[in-house]
PDB file of C-alpha atoms and ligand atoms in Angstrom:
ATOM      1  CA  MET A 217     -18.655  -2.125  21.746  1.00  0.00           C
ATOM      2  CA  THR A 218     -14.956  -2.527  20.882  1.00  0.00           C
ATOM      3  CA  ASP A 219     -12.078  -2.664  23.342  1.00  0.00           C
ATOM      4  CA  LEU A 220     -10.344   0.234  21.613  1.00  0.00           C
ATOM      5  CA  ASP A 221      -8.712   3.098  23.484  1.00  0.00           C
ATOM      6  CA  LYS A 222      -9.531   5.378  20.553  1.00  0.00           C
ATOM      7  CA  ASP A 223     -13.030   6.483  19.667  1.00  0.00           C
ATOM      8  CA  ILE A 224     -14.214   6.927  16.094  1.00  0.00           C
ATOM      9  CA  LYS A 225     -15.894  10.184  17.081  1.00  0.00           C
ATOM     10  CA  ASP A 226     -12.425  11.705  17.601  1.00  0.00           C
ATOM     11  CA  LEU A 227     -11.231  10.643  14.170  1.00  0.00           C
ATOM     12  CA  ARG A 228     -10.497  13.484  11.739  1.00  0.00           C
ATOM     13  CA  VAL A 229     -10.586  13.117   7.981  1.00  0.00           C
ATOM     14  CA  LEU A 230      -7.188  13.577   6.359  1.00  0.00           C
ATOM     15  CA  ILE A 231      -8.041  12.442   2.829  1.00  0.00           C
ATOM     16  CA  SER A 232     -11.674  12.141   1.800  1.00  0.00           C
ATOM     17  CA  GLU A 233     -13.248   9.271  -0.107  1.00  0.00           C
ATOM     18  CA  GLU A 234     -13.778  11.618  -3.039  1.00  0.00           C
ATOM     19  CA  GLU A 235     -10.107  12.680  -3.132  1.00  0.00           C
ATOM     20  CA  ILE A 236      -8.978   9.056  -3.021  1.00  0.00           C
ATOM     21  CA  GLN A 237     -11.288   7.921  -5.802  1.00  0.00           C
ATOM     22  CA  LYS A 238     -10.280  10.854  -8.007  1.00  0.00           C
ATOM     23  CA  LYS A 239      -6.596  10.120  -7.473  1.00  0.00           C
ATOM     24  CA  LEU A 240      -6.986   6.447  -8.413  1.00  0.00           C
ATOM     25  CA  LYS A 241      -7.941   7.289 -11.985  1.00  0.00           C
ATOM     26  CA  THR A 242      -4.884   9.466 -12.657  1.00  0.00           C
ATOM     27  CA  LEU A 243      -2.604   7.052 -10.821  1.00  0.00           C
ATOM     28  CA  ALA A 244      -3.851   4.070 -12.844  1.00  0.00           C
ATOM     29  CA  SER A 245      -3.296   5.800 -16.169  1.00  0.00           C
ATOM     30  CA  GLU A 246       0.220   6.924 -15.129  1.00  0.00           C
ATOM     31  CA  ILE A 247       1.080   3.391 -14.034  1.00  0.00           C
ATOM     32  CA  GLU A 248      -0.232   1.756 -17.193  1.00  0.00           C
ATOM     33  CA  LYS A 249       2.063   3.873 -19.321  1.00  0.00           C
ATOM     34  CA  VAL A 250       5.168   2.137 -17.964  1.00  0.00           C
ATOM     35  CA  PHE A 251       3.933  -1.305 -19.009  1.00  0.00           C
ATOM     36  CA  THR A 252       3.794  -2.659 -22.576  1.00  0.00           C
ATOM     37  CA  VAL A 253       0.232  -2.319 -23.863  1.00  0.00           C
ATOM     38  CA  ASP A 254      -0.658  -5.899 -24.756  1.00  0.00           C
ATOM     39  CA  GLU A 255       1.086  -7.674 -21.879  1.00  0.00           C
ATOM     40  CA  ASP A 256      -0.468  -8.751 -18.592  1.00  0.00           C
ATOM     41  CA  ILE A 257       0.289  -6.877 -15.415  1.00  0.00           C
ATOM     42  CA  TYR A 258       0.776  -9.042 -12.321  1.00  0.00           C
ATOM     43  CA  VAL A 259      -0.600  -6.901  -9.535  1.00  0.00           C
ATOM     44  CA  ILE A 260       0.738  -7.869  -6.122  1.00  0.00           C
ATOM     45  CA  CYS A 261      -1.572  -6.767  -3.328  1.00  0.00           C
ATOM     46  CA  VAL A 262       0.304  -6.512  -0.032  1.00  0.00           C
ATOM     47  CA  LEU A 263      -2.169  -7.556   2.635  1.00  0.00           C
ATOM     48  CA  LYS A 264      -3.811  -6.566   4.712  1.00  0.00           C
ATOM     49  CA  GLY A 265      -3.387  -2.806   4.419  1.00  0.00           C
ATOM     50  CA  SER A 266      -3.560  -2.382   0.646  1.00  0.00           C
ATOM     51  CA  VAL A 267      -6.739  -4.420   0.158  1.00  0.00           C
ATOM     52  CA  MET A 268      -9.010  -1.424  -0.554  1.00  0.00           C
ATOM     53  CA  PHE A 269      -6.484   0.559  -2.559  1.00  0.00           C
ATOM     54  CA  CYS A 270      -5.518  -2.393  -4.726  1.00  0.00           C
ATOM     55  CA  ALA A 271      -9.108  -3.492  -5.356  1.00  0.00           C
ATOM     56  CA  ASP A 272     -10.137   0.021  -6.411  1.00  0.00           C
ATOM     57  CA  LEU A 273      -6.990   0.752  -8.424  1.00  0.00           C
ATOM     58  CA  VAL A 274      -7.220  -2.305 -10.680  1.00  0.00           C
ATOM     59  CA  LYS A 275     -10.743  -1.330 -11.718  1.00  0.00           C
ATOM     60  CA  HIS A 276      -9.192   1.524 -13.701  1.00  0.00           C
ATOM     61  CA  PHE A 277      -6.683  -0.579 -15.626  1.00  0.00           C
ATOM     62  CA  ASN A 278      -7.192  -1.263 -19.321  1.00  0.00           C
ATOM     63  CA  HIS A 279      -4.393  -3.846 -19.382  1.00  0.00           C
ATOM     64  CA  SER A 280      -5.224  -7.443 -18.636  1.00  0.00           C
ATOM     65  CA  VAL A 281      -4.448  -8.044 -15.002  1.00  0.00           C
ATOM     66  CA  GLN A 282      -3.547 -11.019 -12.841  1.00  0.00           C
ATOM     67  CA  MET A 283      -3.955 -10.408  -9.116  1.00  0.00           C
ATOM     68  CA  GLU A 284      -1.757 -12.009  -6.478  1.00  0.00           C
ATOM     69  CA  PHE A 285      -1.799 -11.546  -2.721  1.00  0.00           C
ATOM     70  CA  ILE A 286       1.015 -11.639  -0.211  1.00  0.00           C
ATOM     71  CA  ARG A 287       0.895 -10.904   3.481  1.00  0.00           C
ATOM     72  CA  ILE A 288       3.404  -9.015   5.560  1.00  0.00           C
ATOM     73  CA  SER A 289       3.137  -7.437   8.970  1.00  0.00           C
ATOM     74  CA  SER A 290       5.320  -4.741  10.480  1.00  0.00           C
ATOM     75  CA  TYR A 291       3.178  -2.719  12.880  1.00  0.00           C
ATOM     76  CA  GLY A 292       1.662  -5.339  15.169  1.00  0.00           C
ATOM     77  CA  ASN A 293      -0.862  -3.534  17.339  1.00  0.00           C
ATOM     78  CA  GLU A 294       1.192  -0.421  17.824  1.00  0.00           C
ATOM     79  CA  GLN A 295       1.250   2.963  16.146  1.00  0.00           C
ATOM     80  CA  LYS A 296       4.956   2.854  15.370  1.00  0.00           C
ATOM     81  CA  SER A 297       6.722   0.697  12.827  1.00  0.00           C
ATOM     82  CA  SER A 298       8.351  -2.136  14.753  1.00  0.00           C
ATOM     83  CA  ASN A 299      11.345  -2.468  12.401  1.00  0.00           C
ATOM     84  CA  ASN A 300      10.513  -6.114  12.711  1.00  0.00           C
ATOM     85  CA  LEU A 301       9.050  -7.469   9.519  1.00  0.00           C
ATOM     86  CA  GLN A 302       6.992 -10.602   9.588  1.00  0.00           C
ATOM     87  CA  ALA A 303       6.503 -12.294   6.229  1.00  0.00           C
ATOM     88  CA  ILE A 304       3.312 -14.249   6.808  1.00  0.00           C
ATOM     89  CA  ASP A 305       2.653 -15.475   3.258  1.00  0.00           C
ATOM     90  CA  LEU A 306       4.853 -14.825   0.240  1.00  0.00           C
ATOM     91  CA  THR A 307       3.401 -17.556  -1.973  1.00  0.00           C
ATOM     92  CA  LEU A 308       3.512 -16.438  -5.616  1.00  0.00           C
ATOM     93  CA  PRO A 309       3.530 -18.000  -9.088  1.00  0.00           C
ATOM     94  CA  ASN A 310       6.556 -17.802 -11.344  1.00  0.00           C
ATOM     95  CA  LEU A 311       7.007 -14.116 -12.208  1.00  0.00           C
ATOM     96  CA  HIS A 312      10.138 -14.478 -14.289  1.00  0.00           C
ATOM     97  CA  GLU A 313      10.033 -11.983 -17.190  1.00  0.00           C
ATOM     98  CA  LYS A 314       6.559 -10.801 -16.137  1.00  0.00           C
ATOM     99  CA  ASN A 315       5.353  -7.246 -15.625  1.00  0.00           C
ATOM    100  CA  VAL A 316       4.940  -6.805 -11.899  1.00  0.00           C
ATOM    101  CA  LEU A 317       3.288  -4.018  -9.929  1.00  0.00           C
ATOM    102  CA  ILE A 318       3.640  -4.093  -6.142  1.00  0.00           C
ATOM    103  CA  VAL A 319       0.740  -2.313  -4.445  1.00  0.00           C
ATOM    104  CA  GLU A 320       1.302  -1.038  -0.902  1.00  0.00           C
ATOM    105  CA  ASP A 321      -0.878   1.023   1.423  1.00  0.00           C
ATOM    106  CA  ILE A 322       1.796   3.279   2.898  1.00  0.00           C
ATOM    107  CA  ILE A 323       5.562   3.691   2.976  1.00  0.00           C
ATOM    108  CA  ASP A 324       6.701   4.790   6.412  1.00  0.00           C
ATOM    109  CA  THR A 325      10.267   3.830   7.415  1.00  0.00           C
ATOM    110  CA  GLY A 326      10.811   2.197   4.027  1.00  0.00           C
ATOM    111  CA  LEU A 327      11.730  -1.171   5.502  1.00  0.00           C
ATOM    112  CA  THR A 328       8.856  -3.081   3.911  1.00  0.00           C
ATOM    113  CA  ALA A 329       9.302  -1.410   0.528  1.00  0.00           C
ATOM    114  CA  ARG A 330      13.017  -2.229   0.532  1.00  0.00           C
ATOM    115  CA  PHE A 331      12.368  -5.827   1.553  1.00  0.00           C
ATOM    116  CA  LEU A 332       9.744  -6.304  -1.164  1.00  0.00           C
ATOM    117  CA  THR A 333      11.699  -4.607  -3.924  1.00  0.00           C
ATOM    118  CA  ASP A 334      14.807  -6.692  -3.160  1.00  0.00           C
ATOM    119  CA  LEU A 335      12.755  -9.871  -2.876  1.00  0.00           C
ATOM    120  CA  PHE A 336      11.112  -9.404  -6.258  1.00  0.00           C
ATOM    121  CA  LYS A 337      14.321  -8.407  -8.019  1.00  0.00           C
ATOM    122  CA  ILE A 338      16.426 -11.193  -6.565  1.00  0.00           C
ATOM    123  CA  LYS A 339      13.917 -14.028  -6.434  1.00  0.00           C
ATOM    124  CA  HIS A 340      11.568 -13.361  -9.334  1.00  0.00           C
ATOM    125  CA  HIS A 341      13.573 -11.474 -11.986  1.00  0.00           C
ATOM    126  CA  PRO A 342      10.529  -9.701 -13.462  1.00  0.00           C
ATOM    127  CA  LYS A 343      10.730  -8.057 -16.866  1.00  0.00           C
ATOM    128  CA  LYS A 344       9.490  -4.814 -15.374  1.00  0.00           C
ATOM    129  CA  LEU A 345       8.952  -4.023 -11.700  1.00  0.00           C
ATOM    130  CA  ALA A 346       7.037  -0.992 -10.466  1.00  0.00           C
ATOM    131  CA  PHE A 347       5.996  -0.026  -6.940  1.00  0.00           C
ATOM    132  CA  VAL A 348       2.957   2.026  -6.042  1.00  0.00           C
ATOM    133  CA  THR A 349       1.840   3.157  -2.617  1.00  0.00           C
ATOM    134  CA  LEU A 350      -1.280   5.103  -1.762  1.00  0.00           C
ATOM    135  CA  LEU A 351       0.416   7.085   1.000  1.00  0.00           C
ATOM    136  CA  ASN A 352       3.977   8.275   1.237  1.00  0.00           C
ATOM    137  CA  LYS A 353       5.305   9.363   4.653  1.00  0.00           C
ATOM    138  CA  LYS A 354       8.551  10.727   3.221  1.00  0.00           C
ATOM    139  CA  CYS A 355       9.498  12.465   6.455  1.00  0.00           C
ATOM    140  CA  ALA A 356       9.513   9.165   8.403  1.00  0.00           C
ATOM    141  CA  ARG A 357      11.953   7.377   6.137  1.00  0.00           C
ATOM    142  CA  GLN A 358      14.797   5.421   7.759  1.00  0.00           C
ATOM    143  CA  ILE A 359      15.839   3.680   4.568  1.00  0.00           C
ATOM    144  CA  GLU A 360      16.473   5.499   1.318  1.00  0.00           C
ATOM    145  CA  ILE A 361      13.762   4.266  -1.004  1.00  0.00           C
ATOM    146  CA  GLU A 362      11.103   5.945  -3.096  1.00  0.00           C
ATOM    147  CA  PRO A 363       8.104   4.355  -4.824  1.00  0.00           C
ATOM    148  CA  ASP A 364       7.673   4.712  -8.576  1.00  0.00           C
ATOM    149  CA  PHE A 365       4.195   6.086  -7.947  1.00  0.00           C
ATOM    150  CA  TYR A 366       2.245   7.349  -4.950  1.00  0.00           C
ATOM    151  CA  GLY A 367      -1.151   8.836  -4.312  1.00  0.00           C
ATOM    152  CA  PHE A 368      -0.571  11.313  -1.469  1.00  0.00           C
ATOM    153  CA  GLU A 369       2.367  12.527   0.558  1.00  0.00           C
ATOM    154  CA  ILE A 370       1.422  12.823   4.246  1.00  0.00           C
ATOM    155  CA  ASP A 371       3.021  14.070   7.471  1.00  0.00           C
ATOM    156  CA  ASP A 372       4.434  11.709  10.051  1.00  0.00           C
ATOM    157  CA  LYS A 373       1.120  10.883  11.720  1.00  0.00           C
ATOM    158  CA  PHE A 374      -0.539   7.549  12.315  1.00  0.00           C
ATOM    159  CA  VAL A 375      -3.440   7.126   9.907  1.00  0.00           C
ATOM    160  CA  VAL A 376      -6.302   4.665   9.631  1.00  0.00           C
ATOM    161  CA  GLY A 377      -9.028   3.815   7.167  1.00  0.00           C
ATOM    162  CA  TYR A 378      -9.287   2.598   3.584  1.00  0.00           C
ATOM    163  CA  GLY A 379      -7.483  -0.623   4.493  1.00  0.00           C
ATOM    164  CA  LEU A 380      -5.249   0.782   7.224  1.00  0.00           C
ATOM    165  CA  ASP A 381      -6.015  -0.356  10.752  1.00  0.00           C
ATOM    166  CA  TYR A 382      -5.571   0.422  14.399  1.00  0.00           C
ATOM    167  CA  LYS A 383      -5.606  -2.844  16.373  1.00  0.00           C
ATOM    168  CA  GLY A 384      -7.488  -4.475  13.523  1.00  0.00           C
ATOM    169  CA  TYR A 385     -10.216  -1.823  13.318  1.00  0.00           C
ATOM    170  CA  TYR A 386     -11.099   0.975  10.892  1.00  0.00           C
ATOM    171  CA  ARG A 387      -9.964  -0.803   7.700  1.00  0.00           C
ATOM    172  CA  ASN A 388     -13.502  -0.493   6.342  1.00  0.00           C
ATOM    173  CA  LEU A 389     -13.617   3.316   6.407  1.00  0.00           C
ATOM    174  CA  PRO A 390     -13.811   4.777   2.879  1.00  0.00           C
ATOM    175  CA  TYR A 391     -11.472   7.672   3.795  1.00  0.00           C
ATOM    176  CA  ILE A 392      -8.096   8.162   5.493  1.00  0.00           C
ATOM    177  CA  GLY A 393      -8.305   9.591   9.002  1.00  0.00           C
ATOM    178  CA  TYR A 394      -6.157  10.302  12.041  1.00  0.00           C
ATOM    179  CA  PHE A 395      -6.588  10.792  15.755  1.00  0.00           C
ATOM    180  CA  PRO A 396      -5.340  14.229  16.825  1.00  0.00           C
ATOM    181  CA  SER A 397      -2.908  14.042  19.764  1.00  0.00           C
TER     182      SER A 397
HETATM  183  P1  5GP B 561       7.379   0.614   6.842  1.00  0.00           P
HETATM  184  O1  5GP B 561       8.037  -0.729   6.650  1.00  0.00           O
HETATM  185  O2  5GP B 561       7.543   1.527   5.661  1.00  0.00           O
HETATM  186  O3  5GP B 561       7.856   1.278   8.130  1.00  0.00           O
HETATM  187  O4  5GP B 561       5.857   0.383   7.118  1.00  0.00           O
HETATM  188  C1  5GP B 561       5.047  -0.195   6.214  1.00  0.00           C
HETATM  189  C2  5GP B 561       3.813  -0.780   6.884  1.00  0.00           C
HETATM  190  O5  5GP B 561       3.553  -0.268   8.193  1.00  0.00           O
HETATM  191  C3  5GP B 561       2.619  -0.422   6.060  1.00  0.00           C
HETATM  192  O6  5GP B 561       2.407  -1.355   5.045  1.00  0.00           O
HETATM  193  C4  5GP B 561       1.508  -0.376   7.082  1.00  0.00           C
HETATM  194  O7  5GP B 561       0.916  -1.648   7.217  1.00  0.00           O
HETATM  195  C5  5GP B 561       2.180   0.018   8.365  1.00  0.00           C
HETATM  196  N1  5GP B 561       2.028   1.466   8.615  1.00  0.00           N
HETATM  197  C6  5GP B 561       2.938   2.435   8.425  1.00  0.00           C
HETATM  198  N2  5GP B 561       2.433   3.640   8.748  1.00  0.00           N
HETATM  199  C7  5GP B 561       1.159   3.427   9.162  1.00  0.00           C
HETATM  200  C8  5GP B 561       0.112   4.288   9.613  1.00  0.00           C
HETATM  201  O8  5GP B 561       0.209   5.514   9.720  1.00  0.00           O
HETATM  202  N3  5GP B 561      -1.054   3.675   9.935  1.00  0.00           N
HETATM  203  C9  5GP B 561      -1.253   2.340   9.841  1.00  0.00           C
HETATM  204  N4  5GP B 561      -2.446   1.869  10.182  1.00  0.00           N
HETATM  205  N5  5GP B 561      -0.289   1.479   9.415  1.00  0.00           N
HETATM  206  C10 5GP B 561       0.905   2.037   9.078  1.00  0.00           C
END
């Protein structure tokens, strides 16, 4: 038994496991085209939310890949972006003149994407920087920013699954779901 106020039986599928897995292949080949063929890609997995997406996406890359992990929190336990970013761990190697791909789960207000993009440009001076997010909530944007690549555009609803949580739960679901209001 969990202490959740939401029950998994009420969860509706928004994007199926099959749709996600199919999308990853096309996304990976699009992304690879922007990087020079025989150079490493430094893939930056933004924890915790992008753990599933990032792990599955890199399996489709033909480039040699280095994986790095950073951790940021912006939602806390709520269903609304707090506008209050918490950088929990930003430890990274030297990425100067490297090919960098930031992998996010979802862009909502745009605050996290802006913070990360600025951080990498200003602090790391990569040779090439690209940003991919699985989900793009364009209609919720408070800051003008667009990813270089995204998997699916979704409405302004709170989603869970495939890495995305509600109060720490549901990250393990292989699909993206939502609780109808
Ligand atoms: P932003 O800074 O763009 O407002 O939010 C980015 C972060 O908020 C995401 O990386 C994600 O962790 C969280 N987030 C935004 N929308 C959702 C959502 O619908 N569901 C969940 N579980 N997390 C979300």
